[in-house]
Amino acid sequence: LGTRENHESMSVLTFIKNGGVMMYPLILCSIVLIAIIIERAVSFRKATVDGDELLDGVKQIYQEGSPEAVQKAMELSASTGGTIGRIFVRGLKNAHRSADAIEIAMELEAANELPNLEANLPILKTIINIAPLLGLLGTIAGMITSFRAASQTCLSNPTQVLGGISEALIS
């Protein structure tokens, strides 16, 4: 079992080495991409709140008709957490105002929350755009290696030509 694992790790390292110099930036991009995806998934999971359930809870508190209904609804929204909870709190803080003022306050809070939800997305978009170009650059580098080997050996040594094609295909 240990020999098989050792052989598999050697074949992965050999595969990376045979892919040429462009494999290292591609691996780095992959690692950063996976880290950002995991971070965003955790952030979105924390921000996810059932808005309908929260709205039903706030409506139920308001139907009680108690004088401190707004305070109880704010506590419920704050304890629920997440982006929607904070937006509800902002709306409830402005409950004494007109409907337009409440809507504007909630929209402003939503605008304040948006950067937290969009964090690291520009990096993600950049990697998504760059990675295929790095692969293409590796392909071109491998083909250049093949043609250089072909021109030097006059096709008498096909192994060198195939090595460059292999590099192009791996990246």
PDB file of C-alpha atoms in Angstrom:
ATOM      1  CA  LEU A   1       0.000   0.000   0.000  1.00  0.00           C
ATOM      2  CA  GLY A   2       2.802   2.423   0.874  1.00  0.00           C
ATOM      3  CA  THR A   3       4.564   1.688  -2.419  1.00  0.00           C
ATOM      4  CA  ARG A   4       1.390   2.353  -4.406  1.00  0.00           C
ATOM      5  CA  GLU A   5       0.840   5.743  -2.677  1.00  0.00           C
ATOM      6  CA  ASN A   6       4.488   6.630  -3.253  1.00  0.00           C
ATOM      7  CA  HIS A   7       4.183   5.683  -6.937  1.00  0.00           C
ATOM      8  CA  GLU A   8       1.002   7.755  -7.329  1.00  0.00           C
ATOM      9  CA  SER A   9       2.583  10.819  -5.726  1.00  0.00           C
ATOM     10  CA  MET A  10       5.615  10.413  -7.970  1.00  0.00           C
ATOM     11  CA  SER A  11       3.411  10.199 -11.043  1.00  0.00           C
ATOM     12  CA  VAL A  12       1.599  13.422 -10.050  1.00  0.00           C
ATOM     13  CA  LEU A  13       4.922  15.188  -9.537  1.00  0.00           C
ATOM     14  CA  THR A  14       6.170  13.812 -12.856  1.00  0.00           C
ATOM     15  CA  PHE A  15       2.961  14.975 -14.535  1.00  0.00           C
ATOM     16  CA  ILE A  16       3.427  18.499 -13.125  1.00  0.00           C
ATOM     17  CA  LYS A  17       7.092  18.546 -14.126  1.00  0.00           C
ATOM     18  CA  ASN A  18       6.280  17.349 -17.646  1.00  0.00           C
ATOM     19  CA  GLY A  19       3.665  20.098 -17.989  1.00  0.00           C
ATOM     20  CA  GLY A  20       6.350  22.741 -18.100  1.00  0.00           C
ATOM     21  CA  VAL A  21       6.812  25.995 -16.290  1.00  0.00           C
ATOM     22  CA  MET A  22       3.186  27.136 -16.781  1.00  0.00           C
ATOM     23  CA  MET A  23       1.945  24.347 -14.494  1.00  0.00           C
ATOM     24  CA  TYR A  24       3.142  26.197 -11.390  1.00  0.00           C
ATOM     25  CA  PRO A  25       1.057  29.350 -11.940  1.00  0.00           C
ATOM     26  CA  LEU A  26      -1.892  27.121 -12.889  1.00  0.00           C
ATOM     27  CA  ILE A  27      -1.542  25.170  -9.637  1.00  0.00           C
ATOM     28  CA  LEU A  28      -1.267  28.430  -7.677  1.00  0.00           C
ATOM     29  CA  CYS A  29      -4.409  29.743  -9.388  1.00  0.00           C
ATOM     30  CA  SER A  30      -6.221  26.515  -8.550  1.00  0.00           C
ATOM     31  CA  ILE A  31      -5.257  26.702  -4.873  1.00  0.00           C
ATOM     32  CA  VAL A  32      -6.291  30.360  -4.574  1.00  0.00           C
ATOM     33  CA  LEU A  33      -9.537  29.642  -6.443  1.00  0.00           C
ATOM     34  CA  ILE A  34     -10.443  26.754  -4.138  1.00  0.00           C
ATOM     35  CA  ALA A  35      -9.618  28.854  -1.048  1.00  0.00           C
ATOM     36  CA  ILE A  36     -11.839  31.712  -2.249  1.00  0.00           C
ATOM     37  CA  ILE A  37     -14.673  29.327  -3.129  1.00  0.00           C
ATOM     38  CA  ILE A  38     -14.544  27.786   0.347  1.00  0.00           C
ATOM     39  CA  GLU A  39     -14.410  31.220   2.005  1.00  0.00           C
ATOM     40  CA  ARG A  40     -17.377  32.485  -0.038  1.00  0.00           C
ATOM     41  CA  ALA A  41     -19.373  29.325   0.673  1.00  0.00           C
ATOM     42  CA  VAL A  42     -18.822  29.754   4.408  1.00  0.00           C
ATOM     43  CA  SER A  43     -19.710  33.463   4.230  1.00  0.00           C
ATOM     44  CA  PHE A  44     -22.867  32.827   2.225  1.00  0.00           C
ATOM     45  CA  ARG A  45     -23.866  30.024   4.566  1.00  0.00           C
ATOM     46  CA  LYS A  46     -23.537  32.372   7.553  1.00  0.00           C
ATOM     47  CA  ALA A  47     -25.469  35.112   5.725  1.00  0.00           C
ATOM     48  CA  THR A  48     -28.304  32.795   4.740  1.00  0.00           C
ATOM     49  CA  VAL A  49     -31.448  33.409   6.764  1.00  0.00           C
ATOM     50  CA  ASP A  50     -34.988  32.417   5.902  1.00  0.00           C
ATOM     51  CA  GLY A  51     -36.485  35.844   5.211  1.00  0.00           C
ATOM     52  CA  ASP A  52     -40.057  34.536   5.107  1.00  0.00           C
ATOM     53  CA  GLU A  53     -39.703  32.974   8.544  1.00  0.00           C
ATOM     54  CA  LEU A  54     -38.245  36.193   9.934  1.00  0.00           C
ATOM     55  CA  LEU A  55     -41.045  38.249   8.350  1.00  0.00           C
ATOM     56  CA  ASP A  56     -43.658  35.928   9.865  1.00  0.00           C
ATOM     57  CA  GLY A  57     -42.020  36.314  13.288  1.00  0.00           C
ATOM     58  CA  VAL A  58     -41.986  40.112  13.014  1.00  0.00           C
ATOM     59  CA  LYS A  59     -45.652  40.141  11.877  1.00  0.00           C
ATOM     60  CA  GLN A  60     -46.619  37.930  14.816  1.00  0.00           C
ATOM     61  CA  ILE A  61     -44.886  40.273  17.281  1.00  0.00           C
ATOM     62  CA  TYR A  62     -46.653  43.278  15.750  1.00  0.00           C
ATOM     63  CA  GLN A  63     -50.043  41.537  16.001  1.00  0.00           C
ATOM     64  CA  GLU A  64     -49.608  41.232  19.757  1.00  0.00           C
ATOM     65  CA  GLY A  65     -50.107  45.014  19.906  1.00  0.00           C
ATOM     66  CA  SER A  66     -47.757  45.556  22.838  1.00  0.00           C
ATOM     67  CA  PRO A  67     -46.068  48.952  23.175  1.00  0.00           C
ATOM     68  CA  GLU A  68     -42.616  47.405  23.000  1.00  0.00           C
ATOM     69  CA  ALA A  69     -43.426  45.410  19.835  1.00  0.00           C
ATOM     70  CA  VAL A  70     -40.834  47.271  17.766  1.00  0.00           C
ATOM     71  CA  GLN A  71     -38.125  46.514  20.317  1.00  0.00           C
ATOM     72  CA  LYS A  72     -39.065  42.808  20.431  1.00  0.00           C
ATOM     73  CA  ALA A  73     -39.095  42.639  16.622  1.00  0.00           C
ATOM     74  CA  MET A  74     -35.667  44.299  16.483  1.00  0.00           C
ATOM     75  CA  GLU A  75     -34.319  41.789  18.999  1.00  0.00           C
ATOM     76  CA  LEU A  76     -35.739  38.922  16.952  1.00  0.00           C
ATOM     77  CA  SER A  77     -34.180  40.302  13.757  1.00  0.00           C
ATOM     78  CA  ALA A  78     -30.822  40.922  15.432  1.00  0.00           C
ATOM     79  CA  SER A  79     -30.782  37.448  16.965  1.00  0.00           C
ATOM     80  CA  THR A  80     -31.601  35.896  13.597  1.00  0.00           C
ATOM     81  CA  GLY A  81     -28.498  37.561  12.195  1.00  0.00           C
ATOM     82  CA  GLY A  82     -27.347  37.554   8.638  1.00  0.00           C
ATOM     83  CA  THR A  83     -27.775  40.216   6.040  1.00  0.00           C
ATOM     84  CA  ILE A  84     -31.554  40.002   6.014  1.00  0.00           C
ATOM     85  CA  GLY A  85     -31.702  40.318   9.804  1.00  0.00           C
ATOM     86  CA  ARG A  86     -29.634  43.511   9.713  1.00  0.00           C
ATOM     87  CA  ILE A  87     -31.816  44.951   6.946  1.00  0.00           C
ATOM     88  CA  PHE A  88     -34.933  44.168   9.006  1.00  0.00           C
ATOM     89  CA  VAL A  89     -33.390  45.891  12.047  1.00  0.00           C
ATOM     90  CA  ARG A  90     -32.777  49.021   9.971  1.00  0.00           C
ATOM     91  CA  GLY A  91     -36.365  48.988   8.744  1.00  0.00           C
ATOM     92  CA  LEU A  92     -37.692  48.489  12.268  1.00  0.00           C
ATOM     93  CA  LYS A  93     -35.567  51.357  13.604  1.00  0.00           C
ATOM     94  CA  ASN A  94     -37.400  53.558  11.108  1.00  0.00           C
ATOM     95  CA  ALA A  95     -40.846  52.066  11.789  1.00  0.00           C
ATOM     96  CA  HIS A  96     -42.163  55.407  13.050  1.00  0.00           C
ATOM     97  CA  ARG A  97     -41.487  57.039   9.655  1.00  0.00           C
ATOM     98  CA  SER A  98     -43.353  56.899   6.355  1.00  0.00           C
ATOM     99  CA  ALA A  99     -43.252  53.807   4.133  1.00  0.00           C
ATOM    100  CA  ASP A 100     -40.923  55.573   1.671  1.00  0.00           C
ATOM    101  CA  ALA A 101     -38.462  56.448   4.442  1.00  0.00           C
ATOM    102  CA  ILE A 102     -38.490  52.854   5.695  1.00  0.00           C
ATOM    103  CA  GLU A 103     -37.844  51.591   2.172  1.00  0.00           C
ATOM    104  CA  ILE A 104     -34.960  54.016   1.662  1.00  0.00           C
ATOM    105  CA  ALA A 105     -33.427  53.050   5.020  1.00  0.00           C
ATOM    106  CA  MET A 106     -33.625  49.361   4.154  1.00  0.00           C
ATOM    107  CA  GLU A 107     -32.152  49.973   0.691  1.00  0.00           C
ATOM    108  CA  LEU A 108     -29.245  51.866   2.253  1.00  0.00           C
ATOM    109  CA  GLU A 109     -28.616  48.997   4.655  1.00  0.00           C
ATOM    110  CA  ALA A 110     -28.750  46.543   1.747  1.00  0.00           C
ATOM    111  CA  ALA A 111     -26.210  48.712  -0.102  1.00  0.00           C
ATOM    112  CA  ASN A 112     -23.985  48.616   3.000  1.00  0.00           C
ATOM    113  CA  GLU A 113     -24.235  44.816   3.147  1.00  0.00           C
ATOM    114  CA  LEU A 114     -23.473  44.285  -0.548  1.00  0.00           C
ATOM    115  CA  PRO A 115     -19.661  44.704  -0.288  1.00  0.00           C
ATOM    116  CA  ASN A 116     -19.561  41.935   2.356  1.00  0.00           C
ATOM    117  CA  LEU A 117     -21.392  39.602   0.006  1.00  0.00           C
ATOM    118  CA  GLU A 118     -19.239  40.527  -2.999  1.00  0.00           C
ATOM    119  CA  ALA A 119     -15.891  40.280  -1.202  1.00  0.00           C
ATOM    120  CA  ASN A 120     -13.161  38.465  -3.167  1.00  0.00           C
ATOM    121  CA  LEU A 121     -15.364  38.113  -6.255  1.00  0.00           C
ATOM    122  CA  PRO A 122     -13.068  40.352  -8.375  1.00  0.00           C
ATOM    123  CA  ILE A 123     -10.155  38.021  -7.528  1.00  0.00           C
ATOM    124  CA  LEU A 124     -12.319  35.045  -8.465  1.00  0.00           C
ATOM    125  CA  LYS A 125     -13.260  36.645 -11.793  1.00  0.00           C
ATOM    126  CA  THR A 126      -9.626  37.497 -12.527  1.00  0.00           C
ATOM    127  CA  ILE A 127      -8.455  33.930 -11.905  1.00  0.00           C
ATOM    128  CA  ILE A 128     -11.294  32.580 -14.038  1.00  0.00           C
ATOM    129  CA  ASN A 129     -10.126  34.829 -16.884  1.00  0.00           C
ATOM    130  CA  ILE A 130      -6.385  34.237 -16.439  1.00  0.00           C
ATOM    131  CA  ALA A 131      -6.248  30.440 -15.943  1.00  0.00           C
ATOM    132  CA  PRO A 132      -7.290  29.478 -19.504  1.00  0.00           C
ATOM    133  CA  LEU A 133      -4.791  31.987 -20.860  1.00  0.00           C
ATOM    134  CA  LEU A 134      -2.036  30.431 -18.755  1.00  0.00           C
ATOM    135  CA  GLY A 135      -2.987  27.006 -20.127  1.00  0.00           C
ATOM    136  CA  LEU A 136      -2.871  28.381 -23.651  1.00  0.00           C
ATOM    137  CA  LEU A 137       0.513  29.957 -22.970  1.00  0.00           C
ATOM    138  CA  GLY A 138       1.764  26.559 -21.723  1.00  0.00           C
ATOM    139  CA  THR A 139       0.449  24.953 -24.905  1.00  0.00           C
ATOM    140  CA  ILE A 140       2.270  27.501 -27.037  1.00  0.00           C
ATOM    141  CA  ALA A 141       5.475  27.039 -25.017  1.00  0.00           C
ATOM    142  CA  GLY A 142       5.256  23.264 -25.518  1.00  0.00           C
ATOM    143  CA  MET A 143       4.725  23.643 -29.248  1.00  0.00           C
ATOM    144  CA  ILE A 144       7.679  26.026 -29.469  1.00  0.00           C
ATOM    145  CA  THR A 145       9.784  23.405 -27.658  1.00  0.00           C
ATOM    146  CA  SER A 146       8.597  20.788 -30.182  1.00  0.00           C
ATOM    147  CA  PHE A 147       9.417  22.915 -33.194  1.00  0.00           C
ATOM    148  CA  ARG A 148      12.798  23.869 -31.739  1.00  0.00           C
ATOM    149  CA  ALA A 149      13.616  20.176 -31.195  1.00  0.00           C
ATOM    150  CA  ALA A 150      12.381  19.343 -34.705  1.00  0.00           C
ATOM    151  CA  SER A 151      14.546  22.036 -36.264  1.00  0.00           C
ATOM    152  CA  GLN A 152      17.649  20.975 -34.338  1.00  0.00           C
ATOM    153  CA  THR A 153      17.365  17.236 -34.941  1.00  0.00           C
ATOM    154  CA  CYS A 154      15.842  17.415 -38.440  1.00  0.00           C
ATOM    155  CA  LEU A 155      13.218  14.941 -37.206  1.00  0.00           C
ATOM    156  CA  SER A 156      15.865  12.241 -36.704  1.00  0.00           C
ATOM    157  CA  ASN A 157      14.982  12.101 -32.981  1.00  0.00           C
ATOM    158  CA  PRO A 158      11.177  12.062 -32.609  1.00  0.00           C
ATOM    159  CA  THR A 159      11.423  11.628 -28.834  1.00  0.00           C
ATOM    160  CA  GLN A 160      12.458  15.248 -28.353  1.00  0.00           C
ATOM    161  CA  VAL A 161       9.604  16.470 -30.555  1.00  0.00           C
ATOM    162  CA  LEU A 162       7.104  14.319 -28.672  1.00  0.00           C
ATOM    163  CA  GLY A 163       8.351  15.721 -25.337  1.00  0.00           C
ATOM    164  CA  GLY A 164       7.380  19.238 -26.410  1.00  0.00           C
ATOM    165  CA  ILE A 165       3.987  18.061 -27.651  1.00  0.00           C
ATOM    166  CA  SER A 166       3.472  16.282 -24.338  1.00  0.00           C
ATOM    167  CA  GLU A 167       4.233  19.530 -22.477  1.00  0.00           C
ATOM    168  CA  ALA A 168       1.744  21.378 -24.668  1.00  0.00           C
ATOM    169  CA  LEU A 169      -1.019  18.842 -24.062  1.00  0.00           C
ATOM    170  CA  ILE A 170      -0.495  18.643 -20.286  1.00  0.00           C
ATOM    171  CA  SER A 171      -0.722  22.372 -19.681  1.00  0.00           C
TER     172      SER A 171
END
